[in-house]
Amino acid sequence: GKSSRPPLTVSKSLTAMSSIEMHAIPTAQRGSVGSVAEHAEKKEEDVKKCNPWTILIPLVFLAFTAWAVTMTVLYATRDNNDDNTCETPVNVVWPRLLATDYARSQEPRLTVKDCLQGVVYNESAGGYVVFPSNQEYNNASQDFSLFFQSYPVAVVYAESVQTIQNALRCANTYQVLVRPRCGRHSNAGQSVAIGTITLDVSLMKHVVITTEDEVLQNGGTGAVAIVQSGNTAGQAAYRLWTQSGGVYGLPIGQKPTVGIAGLTLGGGFGFATRQHGMLCDRLVAVEGVMYDGTVVFATKDNEHADLMYASCGGGGGTNVVISTFYFRPTNVSQNVTTFKFEIPLDPIETAIEYVTAYQNFSYAFDSRATANLEVESTNMTEIAGYFSGSIAEFYSAVTQADADARTNGMFSNLSRWHVSNIPYIQAVLQLSGWETSVPEDLLDRFENEQSYFQYKSFMLTDIAPEEAVRLIIEKNQVVGRNGFIFEFQSLGGVNSAYSLVANEATAVTRRKSVRHCLMFKSTGFDKNLGYYYLGTMSNVTFELSQMLGTSGLGAYTNHLDFELSNWAYAYWGNEDGATDANGNALAWNYTMGNLQRINLKYDPLNLISTFQNL
């Protein structure tokens, strides 16, 4: 092998000769040896002086250092920007600087910050902009789930369609991605992201009731609710109810603080889904703004009908920024019957039997009720919802469903049902879980609901087997209600409005086969506990996926999930045997292909996007 010792030079080798070796040389010749050593050293110095590398290497190093310093100074001063805004991708910064450094030095250039400030303040479009240097930035960049706080270039609070247009034009000019935001409830924190512009529409809260003819010019006399996209679900329901004198409502979900935009675009189910369909099924038109500032108005019959298709189940934060929804409201002038049926979780065998039977009972129930099963406490779960009818009609429907589902009288003991006949708006409050009966409270955000939370879900095409129910209940008992929550959202069944919509009519897939959405929520008010509960939920849902097999392949579009490997199919895949209204087979990727084409049409630069969009 090679020696680790460095080789000796000629001069060093002669000098290193031992005294014994030197004495072996005749005295007369010793002078000549010294002359040889001196000559060798001189020769080596001459070689060093003539070696070109000894000159080139320092010169190259100095040249590179000077170039790097120059480019760094140009980069640091090119925008005179204190907020670290980024107007071009990092991988093209240096080439652009080399090509345009002279032009930049001759004429000052606007930044995305300057652009955003100008379109909001100078043009009086309404709203304001928050930059990283502003005091309110931390709050502005925080989503409702405390898991998600990111660092966008800016947060634009729009007060008008013009502000949305101008902000998108700035983003398009400087090629900065845009994340729309309404209620901050994005399950994966996708309304804020590093280096993007968050376009918040929460200041746009107008609600107006008009006629169908005013919107569609079709001679229709039915009512249409014009709802700006900045409303929460509770705000939209309350404003519509008060303006109509208690006549109109919307089939919103359980959480009034959820933004109406995200809820609608992802589908939107709740306590009236089986009677009135998904919230997006009530749409007659939408108004949105494209990446270049173009405003589009879409109906089911005009040239933008494809955008209407994508606006029902295609998911929020893509294609366009929706500014206004046009809903066909539901008539809620009559009182509704709220109901609750409690199921003790101990003993566990009885609880498993009831939860398994519930899945057949709720599927067979009268479509005027959407009976959901959810955790009430560590020791109790319950079936809850409201029925559009009287208490007597409700009892009759319970008895009929118990017989049709063949649940052996488990639910026909009417004394176990806690019922009350109340106005619709009171039912919305009661089922929200809030400790209030004042309808005006729907206008408040209830910020104390913020925690470290996240959702996961399965769209079930069959009942969850007993082993799956056992796993869910046992884990809930170990972790506790406040850390690990589960819920069955009833969707399909006899004459369910959810199932009556054709598979190809909207981007909501599996209409004919889905029975329930099985949802899980991990939540903690402490960060460490939040992550612990999230890990628990991930482990449970992984085990469940093995138990459920093909009956649990789907997931709810609004529950964006980082851990889904085949997320596109989970959200928008069509099951085997799916057909359109005429009985023609639909390919498994039919909806996915439609959404890809629509996204390319309205947002070819993919400027308005999330981490899971087509």
Short mmCIF file of C-alpha atoms in Angstrom, two decimals, residues 116 119-121 124-130 140 154-169 178-182 184 197-206 228-231 287 289 321-324:
data_model
loop_
_atom_site.label_atom_id
_atom_site.label_comp_id
_atom_site.label_asym_id
_atom_site.label_seq_id
_atom_site.Cartn_x
_atom_site.Cartn_y
_atom_site.Cartn_z
CA LEU A 116 -50.18 45.14 -3.87
CA VAL A 119 -53.99 48.30 -6.02
CA VAL A 120 -55.54 48.37 -2.55
CA TYR A 121 -54.77 51.85 -1.28
CA SER A 124 -59.68 52.68 -3.36
CA ALA A 125 -60.78 49.15 -4.20
CA GLY A 126 -61.35 48.38 -0.53
CA GLY A 127 -59.47 46.19 1.89
CA TYR A 128 -55.91 46.21 3.12
CA VAL A 129 -52.62 44.31 2.90
CA VAL A 130 -50.56 42.80 5.72
CA ALA A 140 -53.00 37.15 9.67
CA ALA A 154 -48.46 39.09 1.95
CA VAL A 155 -52.02 38.64 3.18
CA VAL A 156 -54.49 40.64 1.09
CA TYR A 157 -57.88 41.31 2.70
CA ALA A 158 -60.24 41.99 -0.18
CA GLU A 159 -63.40 44.03 0.24
CA SER A 160 -64.53 43.94 -3.40
CA VAL A 161 -64.21 42.02 -6.63
CA GLN A 162 -61.91 44.78 -7.87
CA THR A 163 -59.45 44.09 -5.06
CA ILE A 164 -59.42 40.39 -5.95
CA GLN A 165 -58.80 41.28 -9.61
CA ASN A 166 -55.95 43.63 -8.80
CA ALA A 167 -54.29 41.25 -6.37
CA LEU A 168 -54.40 38.43 -8.92
CA ARG A 169 -52.92 40.70 -11.59
CA VAL A 178 -52.06 32.59 -4.62
CA ARG A 179 -53.92 30.81 -1.82
CA PRO A 180 -57.58 31.93 -1.42
CA ARG A 181 -58.96 32.01 2.13
CA CYS A 182 -62.37 32.50 3.74
CA ARG A 184 -59.30 29.55 7.72
CA ILE A 197 -50.00 35.53 -1.44
CA THR A 198 -52.94 34.69 0.83
CA LEU A 199 -56.04 36.27 -0.71
CA ASP A 200 -58.53 36.57 2.15
CA VAL A 201 -62.16 37.33 1.21
CA SER A 202 -63.56 37.30 4.76
CA LEU A 203 -64.52 41.00 4.55
CA MET A 204 -66.98 40.28 1.72
CA LYS A 205 -70.11 39.35 3.66
CA HIS A 206 -73.14 40.69 1.77
CA GLN A 228 -70.57 36.70 -0.99
CA SER A 229 -67.78 34.23 -0.36
CA GLY A 230 -66.49 35.90 2.82
CA ASN A 231 -69.37 34.68 4.97
CA GLU A 287 -68.95 34.37 -9.92
CA VAL A 289 -61.99 35.79 -10.86
CA VAL A 321 -61.14 32.81 -6.72
CA ILE A 322 -64.88 32.67 -6.06
CA SER A 323 -66.34 36.04 -5.09
CA THR A 324 -70.09 35.23 -5.01
#
